[in-house]
Structures are given as C-alpha cells and as structure tokens.
Amino acid sequence: CSAIDACESSNGGCSAKAECRRTTPGNRTCVCGAGYTGDGIVCIEINPCLVNNGGCDRNAECTQTGPNQAVCNCLKGYSGDGKTCTYISLCSQNNGGCSEFAICNDTELTERTCTCKPNYIGDGFKCRGNIFQELLRNSNTSRFYFHLEALSMRDITGPGPFTLFVPHTDTLNSDPRVKDWIAKGVMAQVLRYHMVGCANLLYKDLTAITNITSLHGDLIHISYSQNTLVLNNKAEIILSDAVGTNGVIHVINQILVP
C-alpha cells in the first residue's frame, strides 16, 4: 500500500493562491501564499491600504498595486515621497503668482489670496502705484518719466487726481524739437501741457468733453469721432486708462505744444 497524496490532484482543493501541504496520509493543510489571507481554501489579496493608510502619510493617497503591495502619493498641495508629505505654500514660490507689489496669503489647500500693498491699487495680480511710478514701469511711457526726472519735476507725485497725456516713448525719442526745447529751457512747460490737475478722466469721460485746462494753463481741445479721441486736432490717444493711485495715464502718438 502507498500513502495517498492529498495534494496531488487540483492542488488538494486549496486555492490557486495557496500552498497545499501534506500532513498525514490522505490529509493536507492549505496555507495562503505571501500577500494573501484566508483559510487556504479561499485566499484574498491583502490590501495594505486598509490598515493605517498602508503606512502612507495622512496627506497621501495609498494605492494598492498587488498582493500586500502599495504605493504612496502625496495629495495635491503637498510634496514628498508619500511616506512623508509636507504642505506646499503657494506663496513661497514666485509670491504665489501675485504682483510683486501685493501680499500673498495662503488660505487653504491650493488656494491663496493676493492683496495689493498699501499705496497700491489693483486686483492683487496687477497692482499699480502712483502715476509717477507707473510711467517708469511701462516702456511706452518711460521716456516721459526720464524727462520729468531730468528737470526734477514732482507735479504728479502728490495725491492728485491727475490725468496725463503721455507722448509715446518712440515719439519723444524721434521728435527733433525735444532737444531744442531742452536747450531753450522750455521743456518743463511742454511737459506740464500734458498734465491735467484735479481730474481723473478715463477714456469714456474724455469722449463727453471738448476742452480741459492743463497744468501749464493752456487749454487742450478734445474731439471724438469714429471711435477715436484726438487732442488739438492731431494727437490720437493710442493707449488709455492706465489707472494709478492718484490718477490715470493715456498714451498719445504726438507731442502737444502749448
């Protein structure tokens, strides 16, 4: 007589994920393989994510990849290897995308607010200071700023409000009369003719008026036709409504002469 091997046929009735072990003749025991749990007849994959989040950080997602195997990935708003995840401050990188003149505040995961600093206005993503500062920050108007600086003119640094009609930088650089005005000492008068005090006039406001008085004292004539604003019948407003804390800037394509 020979002993009956209970494991010889169909894995002894054990699960395909179990090992059939002979015990005594005609008897066997079933033991689930690594990564599985059960009585050997039925073996189920162990999901490590079900216990203690699979050893992942509490701010990580545990994803089962196989029997008793898992990977940890930090949740959005956190960084790390999944076992350890640290909060990413949006404001710590590039000021959270806010303006350089804004304060960035982390509010919650993946959220932050941008608020313009004192003495600046805007939505937090774009913040503007007074119009004197804004002249320098824009290449279209920076030449006008340098002329004001050269003459130590501070007319538009006060509380205002002011409205500026600024000849485009290219216009100021190319007009040969500028050198003559500087040589004759009248450049300050020309510049003041482009400034209007006690008024914050947006483009839509200008379409409704015909004359305004400059800081130089002379009138500026305004005409509006075919969706174009023209000053003194020749200078067109080509860029408009750059609003600062103490006024507004419009860019024109010619120099106004008092």
Tab-separated table of N, CA and C in Angstrom, residues 9-10 25-26 28 30 37 50 65 77 92 101 111 118 125 128 130 176 178 188 213 222 226 253:
chain	number	residue	atom	x	y	z
A	9	SER	N	-3.884	16.076	-6.603
A	9	SER	CA	-4.874	16.482	-7.606
A	9	SER	C	-5.516	17.815	-7.229
A	10	SER	N	-5.586	18.711	-8.230
A	10	SER	CA	-6.266	20.020	-8.073
A	10	SER	C	-5.778	20.787	-6.846
A	25	PRO	N	-1.063	10.782	5.831
A	25	PRO	CA	-1.592	10.145	4.615
A	25	PRO	C	-3.066	10.449	4.409
A	26	GLY	N	-3.345	11.012	3.218
A	26	GLY	CA	-4.714	11.336	2.858
A	26	GLY	C	-5.196	12.673	3.402
A	28	ARG	N	-4.222	16.914	4.305
A	28	ARG	CA	-3.384	18.064	3.908
A	28	ARG	C	-3.865	19.317	4.613
A	30	CYS	N	-4.020	23.724	3.863
A	30	CYS	CA	-3.862	24.757	2.825
A	30	CYS	C	-3.380	26.047	3.484
A	37	THR	N	-4.552	36.401	2.270
A	37	THR	CA	-5.069	35.993	3.568
A	37	THR	C	-6.325	35.144	3.364
A	50	LEU	N	-5.846	49.334	3.627
A	50	LEU	CA	-6.982	49.299	4.546
A	50	LEU	C	-6.561	49.471	6.002
A	65	THR	N	-1.102	48.067	-5.451
A	65	THR	CA	-0.510	47.705	-6.742
A	65	THR	C	-0.423	46.196	-6.932
A	77	GLY	N	-1.170	69.715	-3.364
A	77	GLY	CA	-0.891	70.717	-2.343
A	77	GLY	C	0.186	70.288	-1.372
A	92	SER	N	5.079	80.713	-1.285
A	92	SER	CA	6.533	80.588	-1.140
A	92	SER	C	7.244	80.601	-2.486
A	101	PHE	N	3.963	93.779	-6.016
A	101	PHE	CA	3.509	94.821	-5.083
A	101	PHE	C	2.267	94.366	-4.314
A	111	GLU	N	-5.147	77.076	-2.487
A	111	GLU	CA	-5.812	78.376	-2.590
A	111	GLU	C	-4.960	79.447	-1.915
A	118	PRO	N	-0.293	98.512	0.714
A	118	PRO	CA	-0.726	99.900	0.906
A	118	PRO	C	-0.082	100.815	-0.134
A	125	PHE	N	-3.180	90.746	-8.614
A	125	PHE	CA	-2.328	90.145	-9.638
A	125	PHE	C	-1.618	91.254	-10.428
A	128	ARG	N	-0.907	98.742	-9.111
A	128	ARG	CA	-0.275	99.967	-9.602
A	128	ARG	C	-0.080	100.959	-8.472
A	130	ASN	N	1.449	105.153	-7.733
A	130	ASN	CA	1.016	106.436	-8.284
A	130	ASN	C	1.487	106.555	-9.740
A	176	PRO	N	12.687	115.863	-33.268
A	176	PRO	CA	13.892	116.719	-33.153
A	176	PRO	C	13.668	117.984	-32.321
A	178	VAL	N	12.478	118.207	-29.395
A	178	VAL	CA	12.726	117.987	-27.971
A	178	VAL	C	14.074	118.578	-27.547
A	188	ALA	N	10.032	122.001	-19.505
A	188	ALA	CA	9.111	121.840	-18.372
A	188	ALA	C	7.715	122.339	-18.741
A	213	THR	N	-8.210	122.194	-19.095
A	213	THR	CA	-7.075	123.083	-18.842
A	213	THR	C	-5.907	122.287	-18.281
A	222	ILE	N	-10.356	118.677	-27.210
A	222	ILE	CA	-10.630	117.248	-27.378
A	222	ILE	C	-11.755	117.047	-28.384
A	226	GLN	N	-15.424	108.644	-34.975
A	226	GLN	CA	-15.049	107.328	-35.486
A	226	GLN	C	-14.269	106.517	-34.443
A	253	ASN	N	0.115	109.727	-29.638
A	253	ASN	CA	1.123	109.458	-30.673
A	253	ASN	C	1.847	110.699	-31.161
